[in-house]
Short mmCIF file of C-alpha atoms in Angstrom, two decimals:
data_model
loop_
_atom_site.label_atom_id
_atom_site.label_comp_id
_atom_site.label_asym_id
_atom_site.label_seq_id
_atom_site.Cartn_x
_atom_site.Cartn_y
_atom_site.Cartn_z
CA MET A 495 218.56 152.21 87.30
CA THR A 496 214.97 154.67 87.83
CA GLU A 497 213.24 154.01 84.19
CA GLU A 498 210.35 156.02 82.64
CA ILE A 499 208.62 154.68 79.51
CA LEU A 500 207.14 156.79 76.73
CA ILE A 501 204.55 155.81 74.82
CA ASN A 502 203.55 157.44 71.83
CA VAL A 503 199.65 156.58 69.81
CA THR A 504 198.59 156.89 66.56
CA PRO A 505 195.57 155.45 65.70
CA ARG A 506 197.59 153.10 63.12
CA GLU A 507 200.76 152.50 65.11
CA THR A 508 201.82 152.08 68.99
CA ARG A 509 205.90 153.08 70.01
CA VAL A 510 207.30 152.24 72.71
CA ALA A 511 210.16 153.45 74.56
CA VAL A 512 212.67 152.78 77.93
CA THR A 513 214.85 154.75 78.51
CA SER A 514 217.25 154.67 81.99
CA ALA A 515 219.29 157.96 82.60
CA GLY A 516 217.77 159.73 79.46
CA VAL A 517 219.19 156.68 77.24
CA VAL A 518 217.34 154.80 75.44
CA GLN A 519 217.55 150.93 76.22
CA GLU A 520 214.16 148.84 74.37
CA LEU A 521 212.13 149.85 71.51
CA LEU A 522 208.47 148.58 70.53
CA ILE A 523 206.59 148.60 68.20
CA GLU A 524 203.16 146.89 67.29
CA ARG A 525 201.31 148.05 64.16
CA ALA A 526 196.82 147.97 64.16
CA ALA A 527 197.58 146.07 60.66
CA SER A 528 200.74 143.46 61.49
CA ARG A 529 199.79 143.37 65.32
CA GLY A 530 201.68 140.66 66.68
CA LEU A 531 200.43 137.20 67.04
CA VAL A 532 202.18 135.68 70.52
CA GLY A 533 199.64 134.53 73.62
CA ASN A 534 196.68 134.16 71.29
CA ILE A 535 194.01 130.81 71.45
CA TYR A 536 192.52 129.84 68.14
CA VAL A 537 191.12 126.52 67.73
CA GLY A 538 192.54 125.16 64.86
CA ARG A 539 191.79 122.37 62.25
CA VAL A 540 195.00 119.93 61.47
CA ALA A 541 195.30 120.57 57.69
CA ARG A 542 198.72 118.53 56.96
CA VAL A 543 200.44 115.62 58.99
CA LEU A 544 204.08 115.41 58.23
CA PRO A 545 205.30 112.18 59.93
CA GLY A 546 208.40 112.82 58.44
CA MET A 547 209.11 116.01 60.48
CA GLN A 548 207.21 114.68 63.40
CA SER A 549 204.90 117.75 63.01
CA ALA A 550 201.86 119.43 61.28
CA PHE A 551 200.75 122.40 60.09
CA VAL A 552 197.05 123.61 61.62
CA GLU A 553 194.80 126.13 60.02
CA VAL A 554 193.93 129.11 62.76
CA GLY A 555 192.52 131.51 60.20
CA LEU A 556 196.21 133.60 59.05
CA GLU A 557 197.03 134.15 56.16
CA ARG A 558 199.89 130.82 56.39
CA ALA A 559 199.01 127.57 58.23
CA ALA A 560 200.78 127.35 61.21
CA PHE A 561 203.50 125.16 62.55
CA LEU A 562 202.99 122.89 65.72
CA HIS A 563 205.85 119.68 66.21
CA VAL A 564 204.96 117.03 68.62
CA ALA A 565 207.34 118.46 71.37
CA ASP A 566 204.79 121.12 71.46
CA ILE A 567 202.18 118.71 72.29
CA ARG A 568 201.12 118.03 75.78
CA ASP A 569 201.33 114.65 76.76
CA HIS A 570 202.79 113.11 73.57
CA ALA A 571 204.48 110.71 75.89
CA ASP A 572 207.08 109.86 72.80
CA LYS A 573 204.40 108.21 70.72
CA PRO A 574 204.59 109.57 67.05
CA ILE A 575 202.90 112.46 65.72
CA GLU A 576 200.57 110.11 63.42
CA LYS A 577 199.46 108.49 66.47
CA ILE A 578 198.21 111.67 67.76
CA LEU A 579 196.72 114.03 65.37
CA SER A 580 194.84 113.44 62.19
CA GLU A 581 193.72 115.49 58.95
CA GLY A 582 190.53 117.61 59.16
CA GLU A 583 190.54 117.37 63.16
CA PRO A 584 189.61 120.72 66.09
CA ILE A 585 192.83 121.15 68.40
CA LEU A 586 192.74 123.94 70.50
CA VAL A 587 196.24 125.88 70.27
CA GLN A 588 198.54 128.50 71.03
CA VAL A 589 201.11 131.10 69.36
CA VAL A 590 203.97 130.80 70.93
CA LYS A 591 206.12 132.11 68.45
CA ASP A 592 205.14 134.78 65.43
CA SER A 593 205.49 134.25 61.86
CA ILE A 594 208.93 135.62 61.20
CA GLY A 595 209.87 135.96 57.28
CA THR A 596 208.51 133.15 55.55
CA LYS A 597 207.40 130.82 58.26
CA GLY A 598 204.37 130.60 59.98
CA ALA A 599 203.29 131.00 63.46
CA ARG A 600 204.47 128.23 66.13
CA LEU A 601 202.13 126.74 68.22
CA SER A 602 201.96 125.01 71.30
CA THR A 603 198.91 122.76 72.73
CA GLN A 604 200.28 124.28 76.30
CA VAL A 605 198.17 126.97 76.70
CA SER A 606 199.78 129.64 79.37
CA ILE A 607 198.09 132.74 80.09
CA ALA A 608 200.32 135.56 81.31
CA GLY A 609 199.02 137.89 84.24
CA ARG A 610 201.03 140.63 85.79
CA LEU A 611 202.72 138.71 89.23
CA LEU A 612 201.96 135.00 88.02
CA VAL A 613 201.49 132.85 84.52
CA TYR A 614 198.54 130.74 84.53
CA LEU A 615 199.19 126.95 82.94
CA PRO A 616 195.33 125.62 83.45
CA ARG A 617 196.25 122.40 82.16
CA ASP A 618 199.41 121.44 83.97
CA PRO A 619 199.90 121.71 87.55
CA HIS A 620 203.15 122.14 88.11
CA ILE A 621 203.66 125.15 90.25
CA GLY A 622 207.23 127.03 88.58
CA ILE A 623 209.58 129.91 89.19
CA SER A 624 211.12 132.98 87.28
CA GLN A 625 214.76 132.11 86.83
CA ARG A 626 215.61 135.43 87.33
CA ILE A 627 214.94 135.29 91.04
CA GLU A 628 217.63 133.49 91.82
CA ASP A 629 218.56 132.70 95.57
CA GLU A 630 216.94 129.62 96.88
CA GLY A 631 215.49 130.55 99.87
CA GLY A 632 213.53 133.18 98.21
CA ARG A 633 212.43 130.59 95.67
CA ALA A 634 210.87 128.51 97.59
CA ALA A 635 208.80 130.49 100.70
CA LEU A 636 207.64 132.28 97.17
CA ARG A 637 206.33 128.84 96.29
CA GLU A 638 204.52 128.21 99.29
CA ARG A 639 202.93 131.60 99.46
CA LEU A 640 201.65 130.56 96.83
CA LYS A 641 200.35 127.75 97.92
CA ASP A 642 198.82 128.86 100.64
CA LEU A 643 196.55 130.79 98.11
CA LEU A 644 195.51 128.07 95.58
CA PRO A 645 192.28 125.61 97.52
CA ALA A 646 192.73 121.89 97.26
CA GLY A 647 192.23 119.80 94.23
CA GLU A 648 193.67 122.72 92.00
CA LYS A 649 193.95 121.01 89.01
CA GLY A 650 196.11 123.88 86.81
CA GLY A 651 199.94 125.09 87.37
CA PHE A 652 201.46 128.53 87.45
CA ILE A 653 204.43 130.42 87.32
CA LEU A 654 205.52 132.91 89.22
CA ARG A 655 206.87 136.09 87.63
CA THR A 656 210.00 137.91 88.91
CA LEU A 657 207.38 140.70 89.84
CA ALA A 658 205.48 138.41 92.08
CA GLU A 659 209.16 138.59 94.64
CA THR A 660 208.22 141.84 96.21
CA ALA A 661 204.26 141.27 95.99
CA SER A 662 201.79 141.38 98.70
CA GLU A 663 199.22 138.18 99.23
CA ASP A 664 196.29 140.92 98.47
CA GLU A 665 198.07 141.29 94.86
CA LEU A 666 198.42 137.79 94.47
CA ARG A 667 195.40 136.92 95.36
CA ALA A 668 193.81 139.10 92.42
CA ASP A 669 195.93 138.18 89.83
CA LEU A 670 195.07 133.99 90.61
CA ALA A 671 191.49 135.42 90.21
CA TYR A 672 191.84 138.23 87.33
CA LEU A 673 193.02 134.67 85.29
CA ARG A 674 191.11 131.76 86.77
CA GLU A 675 187.45 134.41 85.24
CA LEU A 676 190.41 134.51 82.10
CA TRP A 677 190.67 131.29 81.13
CA LYS A 678 186.91 130.20 81.72
CA ALA A 679 185.41 132.72 79.42
CA ILE A 680 187.45 130.85 76.77
CA SER A 681 186.59 127.47 78.27
CA GLU A 682 183.21 129.12 77.21
CA ARG A 683 183.74 129.91 74.13
CA SER A 684 185.74 126.91 72.62
CA LEU A 685 182.62 124.97 73.62
CA GLY A 686 180.72 124.05 70.06
CA ALA A 687 183.35 126.69 67.99
CA GLU A 688 183.95 125.99 64.64
CA PRO A 689 187.25 126.10 63.69
CA PRO A 690 189.77 128.37 62.47
CA LYS A 691 188.20 130.89 65.87
CA LEU A 692 190.43 133.02 67.47
CA LEU A 693 189.35 132.70 71.48
CA TYR A 694 191.77 134.77 73.05
CA GLN A 695 193.85 137.37 72.03
CA ASP A 696 196.54 138.96 74.14
CA LEU A 697 196.68 142.57 75.52
CA SER A 698 197.17 145.30 73.09
CA LEU A 699 201.43 146.71 73.52
CA ALA A 700 200.82 149.63 75.71
CA GLN A 701 198.36 147.25 78.01
CA ARG A 702 201.83 144.41 77.74
CA VAL A 703 203.94 147.14 79.42
CA LEU A 704 201.91 148.58 82.29
CA ARG A 705 201.62 144.21 82.48
CA ASP A 706 205.28 143.40 81.72
CA MET A 707 207.37 146.44 82.48
CA VAL A 708 206.50 148.58 85.55
CA THR A 709 208.37 147.53 88.01
CA VAL A 710 209.82 149.27 91.73
CA ASP A 711 212.19 150.95 89.29
CA THR A 712 210.27 153.01 86.58
CA ALA A 713 209.59 155.94 88.09
CA ARG A 714 206.23 157.05 85.44
CA VAL A 715 205.27 156.05 82.59
CA LEU A 716 204.21 158.91 80.08
CA VAL A 717 201.05 158.60 77.36
CA ASP A 718 200.98 161.22 74.67
CA SER A 719 197.33 160.34 73.34
CA ARG A 720 194.48 161.28 75.97
CA GLU A 721 191.84 158.76 74.96
CA ASN A 722 194.40 155.91 75.38
CA PHE A 723 196.17 157.01 78.90
CA GLN A 724 191.96 157.57 79.85
CA LYS A 725 191.89 153.48 78.70
CA LEU A 726 195.49 152.55 80.07
CA ALA A 727 194.64 154.29 83.48
CA ALA A 728 190.91 152.20 83.88
CA PHE A 729 192.94 148.40 82.74
CA ALA A 730 195.41 149.61 85.44
CA GLU A 731 192.60 150.62 88.20
CA ARG A 732 191.03 147.36 87.79
CA TYR A 733 193.94 144.98 87.54
CA MET A 734 197.00 146.90 88.69
CA PRO A 735 196.31 150.04 91.37
CA GLN A 736 200.01 149.97 92.20
CA VAL A 737 201.03 151.06 88.76
CA ARG A 738 197.84 153.85 88.40
CA ASP A 739 199.61 156.63 90.26
CA ARG A 740 202.71 156.45 87.69
CA LEU A 741 200.94 156.58 84.67
CA GLU A 742 200.99 160.53 83.06
CA HIS A 743 199.24 161.94 79.60
CA TYR A 744 201.77 163.90 78.56
CA THR A 745 199.87 167.40 76.67
CA GLY A 746 203.46 169.16 76.04
CA GLU A 747 203.80 170.96 72.33
CA ARG A 748 206.47 169.00 71.18
CA PRO A 749 206.05 165.23 70.75
CA LEU A 750 207.41 163.16 73.28
CA PHE A 751 209.34 161.01 71.33
CA ASP A 752 212.13 164.46 69.69
CA LEU A 753 211.38 165.72 73.34
CA HIS A 754 212.99 162.65 74.57
CA ASN A 755 215.31 162.44 71.86
CA VAL A 756 213.97 159.14 70.76
CA GLU A 757 213.42 159.60 66.98
CA PRO A 758 217.10 159.39 66.25
CA GLU A 759 218.12 156.24 68.42
CA ILE A 760 215.02 154.50 65.92
CA GLU A 761 217.75 155.91 62.85
CA LYS A 762 220.59 154.43 64.78
CA ALA A 763 218.83 151.74 65.45
CA LEU A 764 218.09 150.68 62.26
CA SER A 765 222.38 151.47 60.82
CA ARG A 766 224.56 148.86 59.51
CA ARG A 767 227.55 150.77 62.07
CA VAL A 768 227.33 151.82 65.50
CA GLU A 769 229.95 154.25 66.63
CA LEU A 770 231.53 153.72 70.13
CA LYS A 771 232.31 156.39 72.38
CA SER A 772 236.19 155.27 71.92
CA GLY A 773 235.91 155.31 68.08
CA GLY A 774 235.08 151.71 67.86
CA THR A 775 232.31 150.67 65.72
CA LEU A 776 230.24 147.98 65.93
CA VAL A 777 228.88 146.56 62.19
CA ILE A 778 225.72 144.39 62.53
CA ASP A 779 224.89 141.70 59.73
CA GLN A 780 221.57 139.95 59.97
CA THR A 781 220.92 137.36 57.75
CA GLU A 782 218.27 134.71 58.40
CA ALA A 783 220.31 132.30 60.26
CA MET A 784 222.57 134.47 62.53
CA THR A 785 223.46 137.40 63.43
CA THR A 786 227.06 138.72 63.45
CA ILE A 787 228.76 141.32 65.41
CA ASP A 788 231.95 142.97 64.61
CA VAL A 789 233.49 144.71 66.93
CA ASN A 790 236.39 146.97 64.80
CA THR A 791 238.52 149.45 67.26
CA GLY A 792 239.20 153.14 66.07
CA GLY A 793 242.75 154.84 65.05
CA PHE A 794 246.21 152.53 66.27
CA VAL A 795 247.72 154.46 69.28
CA GLY A 796 251.08 152.91 69.22
CA SER A 797 252.03 149.13 70.29
CA ARG A 798 252.37 150.41 73.77
CA ASN A 799 249.56 151.33 74.25
CA PHE A 800 247.39 148.68 71.60
CA ASP A 801 246.64 146.28 73.86
CA ASP A 802 244.90 148.52 76.39
CA THR A 803 243.03 150.00 73.34
CA VAL A 804 242.09 146.51 72.24
CA PHE A 805 240.97 146.03 76.28
CA LYS A 806 238.80 148.97 76.49
CA THR A 807 236.95 148.78 73.57
CA ASN A 808 235.94 145.89 73.84
CA LEU A 809 234.58 146.57 76.92
CA GLU A 810 232.89 149.27 75.93
CA ALA A 811 231.59 147.27 73.13
CA ALA A 812 230.27 145.00 75.35
CA GLN A 813 227.53 147.25 76.82
CA ALA A 814 226.69 148.71 73.94
CA ILE A 815 225.80 145.03 71.89
CA ALA A 816 223.96 144.31 75.15
CA ARG A 817 221.63 147.69 74.34
CA GLN A 818 221.82 147.03 70.90
CA LEU A 819 219.84 143.46 70.78
CA ARG A 820 217.11 144.95 72.63
CA LEU A 821 216.74 148.57 71.02
CA ARG A 822 217.07 146.17 67.48
CA ASN A 823 215.16 142.98 69.08
CA LEU A 824 217.53 140.87 67.54
CA GLY A 825 216.67 137.13 68.31
CA GLY A 826 218.46 133.22 67.41
CA ILE A 827 221.84 132.61 66.92
CA ILE A 828 224.41 135.42 67.50
CA ILE A 829 228.09 135.81 67.17
CA LEU A 830 230.19 138.31 68.62
CA ASP A 831 233.51 138.57 67.55
CA PHE A 832 235.13 141.16 69.99
CA ILE A 833 239.09 142.73 68.60
CA ASP A 834 241.67 139.69 69.25
CA MET A 835 242.77 139.31 72.65
CA GLU A 836 245.97 137.96 73.90
CA SER A 837 245.40 138.34 77.54
CA ILE A 838 242.75 135.14 79.44
CA GLU A 839 242.30 138.00 81.69
CA HIS A 840 240.52 140.21 79.57
CA ARG A 841 239.13 137.84 77.71
CA ASN A 842 237.37 136.99 81.17
CA ALA A 843 236.65 140.02 81.58
CA VAL A 844 234.52 141.26 79.10
CA LEU A 845 232.74 137.91 78.91
CA ASP A 846 231.61 138.89 82.76
CA GLU A 847 230.89 142.28 81.25
CA LEU A 848 228.51 141.22 78.55
CA ARG A 849 227.26 139.07 81.66
CA ARG A 850 226.24 141.61 83.66
CA ALA A 851 224.74 144.38 80.77
CA LEU A 852 222.68 140.92 79.24
CA ALA A 853 220.67 140.53 82.77
CA ARG A 854 219.11 143.21 82.05
CA ASP A 855 217.29 142.02 79.17
CA ARG A 856 213.31 140.49 79.87
CA THR A 857 214.44 138.57 76.94
CA ARG A 858 215.81 134.43 77.89
CA ILE A 859 219.71 134.74 76.76
CA THR A 860 222.01 132.14 76.71
CA LEU A 861 225.70 132.93 76.78
CA ASN A 862 228.82 130.61 75.41
CA GLY A 863 232.41 131.96 76.04
CA PHE A 864 235.26 131.83 73.31
CA THR A 865 235.53 129.41 70.93
CA ALA A 866 238.95 128.31 69.48
CA LEU A 867 238.50 130.88 66.63
CA GLY A 868 237.95 133.71 69.24
CA LEU A 869 234.21 134.38 69.09
CA VAL A 870 231.46 134.27 71.85
CA GLU A 871 228.31 132.59 70.59
CA MET A 872 224.75 133.43 72.15
CA THR A 873 221.35 133.04 71.80
CA ARG A 874 218.35 134.94 72.28
CA LYS A 875 214.61 133.68 72.31
CA ARG A 876 213.16 135.11 69.08
CA THR A 877 209.09 135.12 69.48
CA ARG A 878 208.16 138.53 67.21
CA GLU A 879 210.32 140.47 64.02
CA SER A 880 213.01 142.18 64.54
CA LEU A 881 213.23 146.52 64.30
CA ALA A 882 214.26 146.32 61.16
CA HIS A 883 212.22 142.92 59.71
CA VAL A 884 208.83 145.65 61.25
CA LEU A 885 210.52 148.88 59.86
CA CYS A 886 211.50 148.58 56.30
CA GLU A 887 212.14 146.00 53.22
CA PRO A 888 214.72 144.87 50.82
CA CYS A 889 215.66 147.30 48.20
CA PRO A 890 213.72 146.10 45.24
CA THR A 891 216.70 147.27 43.37
CA CYS A 892 219.27 144.49 45.18
CA SER A 893 216.33 142.55 46.47
CA GLY A 894 218.36 142.90 49.75
CA ARG A 895 221.36 141.76 48.84
CA GLY A 896 222.98 144.82 49.04
CA GLU A 897 224.52 145.52 46.22
CA VAL A 898 223.79 145.65 42.20
CA ARG A 899 226.08 145.22 39.39
CA THR A 900 227.50 147.71 37.79
CA ALA A 901 226.71 149.02 34.33
CA HIS A 902 229.13 147.46 32.83
CA THR A 903 228.43 144.14 34.04
CA VAL A 904 224.70 145.35 33.15
CA CYS A 905 226.16 145.99 29.87
CA TYR A 906 227.72 143.37 29.10
CA ASP A 907 224.91 141.31 29.50
CA ILE A 908 222.77 143.22 27.25
CA LEU A 909 225.44 142.59 24.00
CA ARG A 910 224.59 138.81 24.89
CA GLU A 911 220.20 138.67 24.73
CA ILE A 912 220.62 140.70 21.81
CA LEU A 913 223.01 137.43 19.80
CA ARG A 914 220.38 135.59 21.39
CA GLU A 915 217.32 137.36 20.29
CA ALA A 916 218.42 138.10 16.88
CA ARG A 917 219.06 133.89 16.34
CA ALA A 918 216.06 132.86 17.44
CA PHE A 919 214.54 135.95 16.09
CA ASN A 920 214.82 137.75 13.02
CA ALA A 921 213.56 141.08 13.48
CA ARG A 922 214.42 144.30 12.07
CA GLU A 923 215.34 146.22 14.42
CA TYR A 924 216.78 145.61 18.25
CA ARG A 925 215.77 148.22 21.07
CA VAL A 926 217.45 148.63 24.18
CA ILE A 927 215.69 150.02 26.95
CA ALA A 928 218.16 150.59 30.20
CA ALA A 929 218.42 153.05 33.19
CA GLN A 930 220.82 156.14 32.00
CA PRO A 931 224.17 154.66 33.42
CA VAL A 932 223.90 151.87 31.29
CA ILE A 933 222.96 153.89 27.73
CA ASP A 934 225.67 156.92 28.57
CA LEU A 935 227.98 153.13 28.82
CA LEU A 936 226.74 151.59 25.84
CA LEU A 937 226.89 155.01 23.50
CA GLU A 938 230.42 156.00 24.84
CA ASP A 939 232.78 153.37 26.34
CA GLU A 940 231.11 150.40 25.03
CA ALA A 941 229.63 151.99 21.20
CA ALA A 942 232.29 149.77 19.20
CA SER A 943 230.98 146.15 20.60
CA LEU A 944 227.58 147.45 20.28
CA THR A 945 228.42 148.34 16.47
CA MET A 946 230.40 145.25 16.03
CA LEU A 947 227.73 143.27 17.72
CA SER A 948 225.10 145.50 15.22
CA ASP A 949 227.48 145.04 12.43
CA PHE A 950 227.73 141.14 13.00
CA ILE A 951 223.59 139.69 13.21
CA GLY A 952 223.17 142.67 10.43
CA LYS A 953 220.36 144.74 11.84
CA PRO A 954 220.42 147.77 13.76
CA ILE A 955 220.50 148.49 17.61
CA SER A 956 218.81 151.44 18.84
CA VAL A 957 219.28 152.45 22.66
CA GLN A 958 216.14 154.31 24.70
CA VAL A 959 216.42 155.82 28.07
CA GLU A 960 213.76 154.68 31.55
CA SER A 961 214.17 156.57 34.02
CA SER A 962 212.47 154.89 36.24
CA TYR A 963 214.65 151.72 35.08
CA PRO A 964 217.04 150.38 38.22
CA GLN A 965 220.32 149.81 37.18
CA GLU A 966 220.23 145.66 36.85
CA GLN A 967 216.73 145.71 34.98
CA PHE A 968 216.64 146.56 30.53
CA ASP A 969 214.40 144.90 27.50
CA ILE A 970 215.52 144.02 24.20
CA VAL A 971 212.32 144.92 22.35
CA LEU A 972 212.03 143.64 18.80
CA MET A 973 210.36 146.15 16.54
#
């Protein structure tokens, strides 16, 4: 299916949308102030070794120390981490997962550098093949093609990416030369480097898009910034000339994302509820531990057709779920709650539809069948923050709970707090400062309670509206 890639560039933010048949399939956003770290290579310093967790914290110059588990240490040979690392020693590491939430970035000592066709493993003499290349005969032939291009005594290893399957020998040779030259420069910068020091920063989002996402199905790549178009054109001409002809500078009057209806899709991708054409809905909830997606049917169509309605809604939901995972960049553990189906054939058909829809995802996915409770469990590799975490922050009123205490609840909290203050302090008067709905209740429905409390403590109680306060906030001022 033909794709178009749209790149919208502003001075502090780059946004990328991948569209297919006019429908947005993926959204990627990178900001200059919070550029992703995955792929960056550092000389770090071991800050703490934690034998109980078999891990270490490494200072690499970020706000928080990064995390290194013993399993991510090359050639650890089942040794405990305290026998491998000691506090204060320098160590060459690469970021494999961005800082997410309260967790620091995750590191590995197994360095890998991605090119367009190959991933170079300078410390591991191993040749691997992308899992997306499924034909065993094709995999073996591809491995032999690469071996023929490698010099005798090659110490490093390579992983052949999906695009390598259709690449020419000249293209493979060019990618090899580029990766070797890059590793040579990184190695030279590491000599005598005082940690913490950044040795290599991965490509910008727009460059990574050219490197990783342009395939034979990509009709064109539109860039709406002249300066960035010229930079990308120069990058493509040097490292991937076969892509250059598909790169275009968009000069239309309408904003690029408006023209292709991307802005509304961003708004929808931040919504908890997704409407399906059949009338059903998806309800998507992200928590720290997992993401849950609940499928709901629309109006009841009668008992005779209800099974068919459920089946068709679940089939549509399977396609919509796969698209939403890409749009929102949801990762980690994902639990899918399809509408209950009695028929085993219907369940299998929905799972097959989900597998087909997930097949176009560039991120590694594992999918399990239905559990005894009728849920589908899956995982999607998470290396960067989700779209919602990039564009949004927890509500300052509810702190991310999604709900606030009622005005009545806050009134009763205030009455109890006044009683506590009266027992601790001998004030002349107690003044309540709170939001308008709370003050209204204290002067109307709870006026009798306020009067009774004033009589009980023997002191006057006054009230004052503070329009800037959210509903849960209040202060008791001792006058």
